[in-house]
Amino acid sequence: MILTVTLNAALDITYRVPRFEPSASHRVSEVTERPGGKGLNVARVLAALGHRSVVTGFAGGPTGDLLRRLLAGSPGGERLEDALTPISGETRRTVGVADTRNGGTTQFNEPGPVVTRTEWDTFCETFRARLGEATAVALCGSLPPGLPVGSYATLVRAAQSAGVPVLLDTSGEPLRRGIAARPDLVKPNTDELTGLTGFTEPVQAAREARRRGARAVAASLGAEGMLVATADGGWRAAPPRRIRGNATGAGDSAVAGLLSALAEGQAWPQRLARAVALSAATVLAPAAGEFDRSAYEDLLPRIDVRACASPVV
Amino acid sequence: MILTVTLNAALDITYRVPRFEPSASHRVSEVTERPGGKGLNVARVLAALGHRSVVTGFAGGPTGDLLRRLLAGSPGGERLEDALTPISGETRRTVGVADTRNGGTTQFNEPGPVVTRTEWDTFCETFRARLGEATAVALCGSLPPGLPVGSYATLVRAAQSAGVPVLLDTSGEPLRRGIAARPDLVKPNTDELTGLTGFTEPVQAAREARRRGARAVAASLGAEGMLVATADGGWRAAPPRRIRGNATGAGDSAVAGLLSALAEGQAWPQRLARAVALSAATVLAPAAGEFDRSAYEDLLPRIDVRACASPVV
């Protein structure tokens, strides 16, 4: 089982409008809703890949109820165990407005509920209790208001004590603080990596992130694939062709790829190939945040993985 | 008691963002939620004015539950009786995004749930049952998918049979069909009136709307106030000064003004003055769709009402 943590889960709402115009009134032609927040996206991709996953984090209010109902009804939902901690606040929504004319998406993200100290303590009990069965842990996304900035560092240390490999995918100060607790893997994109280290060149930035505490760094390079820097060496992986589409959720699919392959005992090059193939298949899927299974199966054997010539460690 | 009908009720969500940009991602700095849909807005203003109101229409799903909870907690909520018909579909949301920098608001309106024939029949039973206690009826807003375009005409005829004065505030084909059933009053804005009659000049357009079946026409003229054309003559009313602000809900406040004054036995000039004062006090209120009570009390005696010199009937 892979333990996923989504501290700021969301109901992701997508609106399609025929022609987006600021300060105008729009009739929405299509509404879709799905459970969101990075850790939940990871859990849904894991379930689609046949892996069991326990979903932890917070859910509250009518939006939280709806999120839980949609989660249970997800494809592969029987492999998702809902262990979300109930809270008195209300789960946030995100609204993405897709302009069907020019393909652009305008995104609005609510800040999320205030999580109390007691609710955080209850969550931590659940988290520690479930660590015993976990083959890996994914800590994903932003922190809701009210939680200390060092919350991910606390969870990284708990996973380390239990001897469970832990991946951290967040940004800003929670990433800076979390990385110092020595997670097994961080998965920043280039912007997050630059924000953390000050370096724009990915190899240099990944090396600096390892120096700050990450045991391994998997840096997503957008259309160019992924770079991984570990104690055993570095690899780069790239798709066989340039992939165009909606990149929403591509990073979460990469996390699911890395962790599912780790759980299956695969080596770094295979983990990386799976992450890049899943990420590309997510960009190619018609619905934001889903992945196209046949594209994934087609791409997986064609991902170009090579050891880095220059030292990345 | 005033019977209000909101066939396409909504949860109105307002987001504040510091700087609105198409195709960008925004962190929402403030979220507010309130029960919406024109008839519900009318009911809330009636309650604030001390009038009892029975709220009918449809509510379903988690959004419908939240709407009912917020309705019960509205100021004056003890004067609002929730008689909404439960449906299997989900109540729609509207999302308004207010740019705190330039003051513009971008609006997204979901289409609403599909209402089945059985749900419509249940609603009609409730509507007919409550007509007996009503001093007036307000039929407000758009129709949800699934309802026949002549639904308002059916309700107008039911109110007429029960001898209860009925106001219709809608647009497009539902207005065209509803007006032919001879409602006591319609309250179009200038665009709706032009859409209905083809005339851009309000006096001429109001006369044409009466010819098509409306016993009286109260045309809202935006910042210039309101024009009313009745069998007993015509009046115009205007605020003492130009009012600037957010016009959201101003038309619904005008409807509440017209109906509350009618229920109190007041004559046309007094009804019109109240409608224009409430409408202006809504534009002046800081929160969209609320009215500023002290502005209302200050403006009411200063509304300029005069009989029309030219024949409007």
XYZ file of C-alpha atoms in Angstrom, chain A:
313
model
C 0.000 0.000 0.000
C 1.173 3.534 -0.772
C 0.221 6.160 1.778
C -0.770 9.494 0.204
C -1.117 12.745 2.118
C -3.187 15.674 0.830
C -3.282 18.337 3.523
C -5.162 20.821 1.310
C -7.535 18.578 -0.670
C -9.911 20.328 -3.051
C -12.985 19.813 -5.137
C -11.698 20.616 -8.635
C -14.445 22.221 -10.712
C -13.938 22.804 -14.439
C -16.135 25.143 -16.454
C -16.191 25.306 -20.238
C -17.182 28.658 -21.709
C -17.464 29.408 -25.428
C -15.590 32.713 -25.216
C -13.845 34.013 -22.104
C -13.963 37.780 -21.533
C -12.887 39.631 -18.358
C -15.693 41.636 -16.674
C -18.350 39.853 -18.749
C -21.068 37.405 -17.709
C -20.695 33.848 -19.033
C -23.111 30.957 -19.359
C -21.125 27.842 -18.528
C -21.772 25.185 -21.201
C -20.241 22.245 -19.285
C -19.420 21.588 -15.619
C -17.164 18.762 -14.385
C -16.156 17.997 -10.788
C -13.456 15.698 -9.456
C -11.559 15.121 -6.229
C -8.409 17.238 -6.326
C -5.301 18.282 -4.502
C -1.955 16.794 -5.563
C -1.982 13.794 -3.192
C -5.480 12.768 -4.299
C -4.439 12.993 -7.943
C -1.460 10.754 -7.160
C -3.739 8.268 -5.374
C -6.159 8.107 -8.331
C -3.311 7.428 -10.793
C -1.904 4.753 -8.424
C -5.346 3.123 -8.294
C -5.582 3.190 -12.101
C -2.163 1.447 -12.219
C -3.496 -1.284 -9.900
C -1.833 -0.106 -6.679
C -3.631 0.150 -3.351
C -3.474 3.553 -1.744
C -4.627 5.004 1.554
C -5.781 8.616 1.219
C -5.068 10.824 4.236
C -5.472 14.538 4.806
C -8.513 16.630 5.751
C -12.099 16.902 4.552
C -14.936 19.033 5.927
C -18.291 20.627 5.157
C -20.586 19.931 2.188
C -17.658 20.265 -0.254
C -15.689 17.697 1.775
C -18.678 15.315 1.698
C -18.974 15.658 -2.065
C -15.233 15.111 -2.504
C -15.386 11.868 -0.502
C -18.353 10.653 -2.517
C -16.582 11.372 -5.824
C -13.391 9.706 -4.511
C -15.268 6.502 -3.695
C -16.750 6.518 -7.189
C -13.396 7.088 -9.014
C -12.202 4.435 -11.491
C -10.248 1.925 -9.377
C -11.974 3.455 -6.325
C -11.997 0.016 -4.668
C -8.204 0.356 -4.369
C -8.512 3.783 -2.669
C -9.101 3.763 1.078
C -10.551 7.014 2.388
C -8.783 7.784 5.686
C -9.331 11.559 5.535
C -9.598 13.307 8.913
C -12.911 15.173 9.364
C -12.543 18.878 10.139
C -14.933 21.632 11.217
C -13.806 23.893 8.349
C -14.915 23.464 4.749
C -12.824 21.763 2.073
C -11.783 24.269 -0.572
C -12.791 24.392 -4.218
C -10.694 25.201 -7.241
C -12.401 26.551 -10.354
C -10.727 26.207 -13.769
C -12.382 28.057 -16.638
C -11.509 26.559 -20.028
C -12.047 28.779 -23.062
C -13.209 26.394 -25.797
C -12.204 28.944 -28.465
C -8.513 29.516 -27.686
C -7.820 26.571 -25.337
C -6.607 28.766 -22.437
C -7.530 27.904 -18.836
C -7.968 30.494 -16.103
C -7.619 29.045 -12.639
C -9.041 30.215 -9.275
C -7.850 28.418 -6.133
C -9.580 28.954 -2.793
C -7.124 29.158 0.126
C -8.583 26.220 2.070
C -10.007 25.743 5.575
C -8.265 26.650 8.804
C -7.065 23.374 10.364
C -6.944 23.402 14.163
C -4.213 21.974 16.364
C -6.525 19.169 17.536
C -7.408 18.241 13.948
C -3.698 18.177 13.044
C -3.000 15.887 16.035
C -5.790 13.511 14.939
C -4.361 13.472 11.409
C -0.861 12.685 12.757
C -2.229 9.711 14.711
C -3.853 8.324 11.543
C -0.671 8.965 9.559
C 1.576 7.177 12.086
C -0.872 4.271 12.431
C -0.962 3.694 8.672
C 2.824 3.985 8.161
C 3.237 0.395 9.398
C 1.516 -1.046 6.294
C 3.022 1.403 3.779
C 5.685 0.612 1.180
C 6.060 4.320 0.388
C 4.642 7.710 1.376
C 3.727 10.664 -0.869
C 3.463 14.114 0.765
C 1.909 16.434 -1.804
C 0.732 19.984 -2.296
C 0.244 23.191 -0.365
C -0.529 23.571 3.342
C -3.960 24.851 4.418
C -4.133 27.941 6.649
C -3.422 27.217 10.307
C -0.836 24.472 9.852
C 2.756 25.252 10.861
C 5.143 25.685 7.922
C 7.240 22.810 9.267
C 4.367 20.280 9.063
C 5.920 18.344 6.180
C 9.245 18.140 8.056
C 7.365 16.469 10.947
C 5.813 13.916 8.576
C 9.119 13.257 6.775
C 10.750 12.459 10.151
C 7.876 10.141 11.145
C 8.239 8.218 7.852
C 12.014 8.026 8.265
C 11.628 6.651 11.818
C 9.259 3.989 10.486
C 11.743 3.144 7.728
C 9.283 3.977 4.920
C 10.603 5.795 1.804
C 9.049 9.255 1.601
C 8.552 11.558 -1.397
C 7.884 15.286 -0.885
C 6.211 17.362 -3.624
C 5.513 20.888 -2.465
C 6.941 24.372 -2.956
C 8.136 27.501 -1.172
C 8.849 27.489 2.547
C 7.173 24.095 3.241
C 9.598 22.562 0.672
C 12.588 24.393 2.171
C 11.687 23.183 5.662
C 10.693 19.691 4.540
C 13.894 19.100 2.612
C 15.993 19.750 5.697
C 14.307 16.709 7.317
C 16.033 14.536 4.647
C 13.201 13.034 2.548
C 14.172 10.146 0.251
C 12.975 12.051 -2.801
C 11.705 15.479 -3.790
C 10.022 16.142 -7.156
C 10.209 19.865 -7.905
C 9.579 21.415 -11.317
C 12.222 23.807 -12.629
C 10.550 26.892 -11.101
C 10.283 25.261 -7.672
C 13.866 24.044 -7.896
C 15.120 27.515 -8.814
C 13.013 29.035 -6.012
C 14.591 26.618 -3.563
C 18.215 26.749 -4.652
C 18.702 29.977 -6.603
C 20.179 28.000 -9.543
C 18.422 27.985 -12.934
C 20.552 25.199 -14.450
C 18.774 21.931 -13.451
C 21.855 19.744 -12.811
C 23.437 22.389 -10.605
C 20.093 23.046 -8.850
C 19.486 19.325 -8.227
C 22.975 18.982 -6.745
C 22.276 21.931 -4.436
C 18.890 20.435 -3.376
C 20.676 17.203 -2.433
C 23.234 19.229 -0.455
C 20.328 20.761 1.498
C 18.998 17.369 2.564
C 17.090 15.592 -0.222
C 18.517 12.079 -0.646
C 17.371 12.129 -4.261
C 15.906 14.809 -6.543
C 13.594 14.117 -9.498
C 13.300 17.402 -11.363
C 10.484 17.602 -13.917
C 11.682 19.532 -16.961
C 8.295 20.015 -18.648
C 8.275 18.829 -22.276
C 11.906 17.743 -21.964
C 11.118 15.002 -19.462
C 12.842 14.472 -16.127
C 16.235 14.520 -14.498
C 17.049 12.461 -11.423
C 20.012 12.941 -9.115
C 20.687 10.203 -6.520
C 23.543 8.850 -4.404
C 24.015 6.151 -7.070
C 24.245 8.469 -10.047
C 22.083 10.596 -12.295
C 19.728 9.863 -15.224
C 17.718 11.868 -17.699
C 14.600 10.617 -19.444
C 12.713 12.220 -22.334
C 9.655 11.293 -24.415
C 10.285 10.214 -28.032
C 8.543 13.300 -29.416
C 7.326 16.695 -28.268
C 4.021 16.262 -26.402
C 1.425 19.038 -26.597
C -1.715 19.330 -24.492
C -2.938 20.305 -21.028
C -0.157 19.833 -18.452
C -2.573 19.897 -15.466
C -1.797 16.904 -13.249
C 1.281 15.808 -15.251
C 3.502 16.277 -12.181
C 1.140 14.213 -10.011
C 1.192 11.411 -12.575
C 5.006 11.523 -12.484
C 4.901 11.097 -8.682
C 2.575 8.097 -9.071
C 4.955 6.666 -11.683
C 8.022 7.040 -9.451
C 6.319 5.533 -6.391
C 4.510 2.651 -8.096
C 7.774 1.539 -9.773
C 9.624 1.898 -6.440
C 6.943 -0.242 -4.746
C 7.435 -2.858 -7.478
C 11.177 -2.971 -6.731
C 12.238 -1.384 -10.007
C 15.530 0.498 -10.449
C 15.899 4.241 -11.086
C 15.936 4.091 -14.915
C 12.630 2.137 -14.941
C 11.046 4.435 -12.354
C 12.043 7.429 -14.416
C 10.721 5.938 -17.674
C 7.376 5.237 -16.050
C 7.171 8.753 -14.581
C 7.887 10.388 -17.949
C 5.504 8.102 -19.884
C 2.661 8.700 -17.396
C 3.317 12.417 -17.380
C 3.202 12.592 -21.194
C 0.057 10.410 -21.285
C -1.565 12.882 -18.863
C -0.733 15.855 -21.114
C -2.278 13.922 -24.025
C -5.524 12.986 -22.220
C -8.637 14.937 -23.235
C -9.762 15.494 -19.588
C -7.370 17.536 -17.415
C -5.601 15.377 -14.804
C -6.511 11.967 -16.285
C -4.015 9.890 -18.260
C -4.515 8.224 -21.629
C -3.812 4.545 -20.965
C -3.055 3.501 -24.521
C -0.725 6.494 -24.997
C 1.003 5.459 -21.759
C 1.498 1.870 -22.922
C 2.679 3.060 -26.315
C 5.161 5.596 -24.878
C 6.611 3.529 -22.000
C 9.010 1.348 -24.080
C 9.996 4.379 -26.184
C 11.161 6.694 -23.362
C 14.820 7.526 -23.846
C 16.613 7.062 -20.490
C 20.330 7.684 -20.253
C 22.856 8.040 -17.459
C 24.126 11.594 -17.062
C 27.607 12.152 -18.455
C 28.325 15.079 -16.167
C 28.393 14.346 -12.430
C 25.016 15.271 -10.901
C 25.771 14.007 -7.410
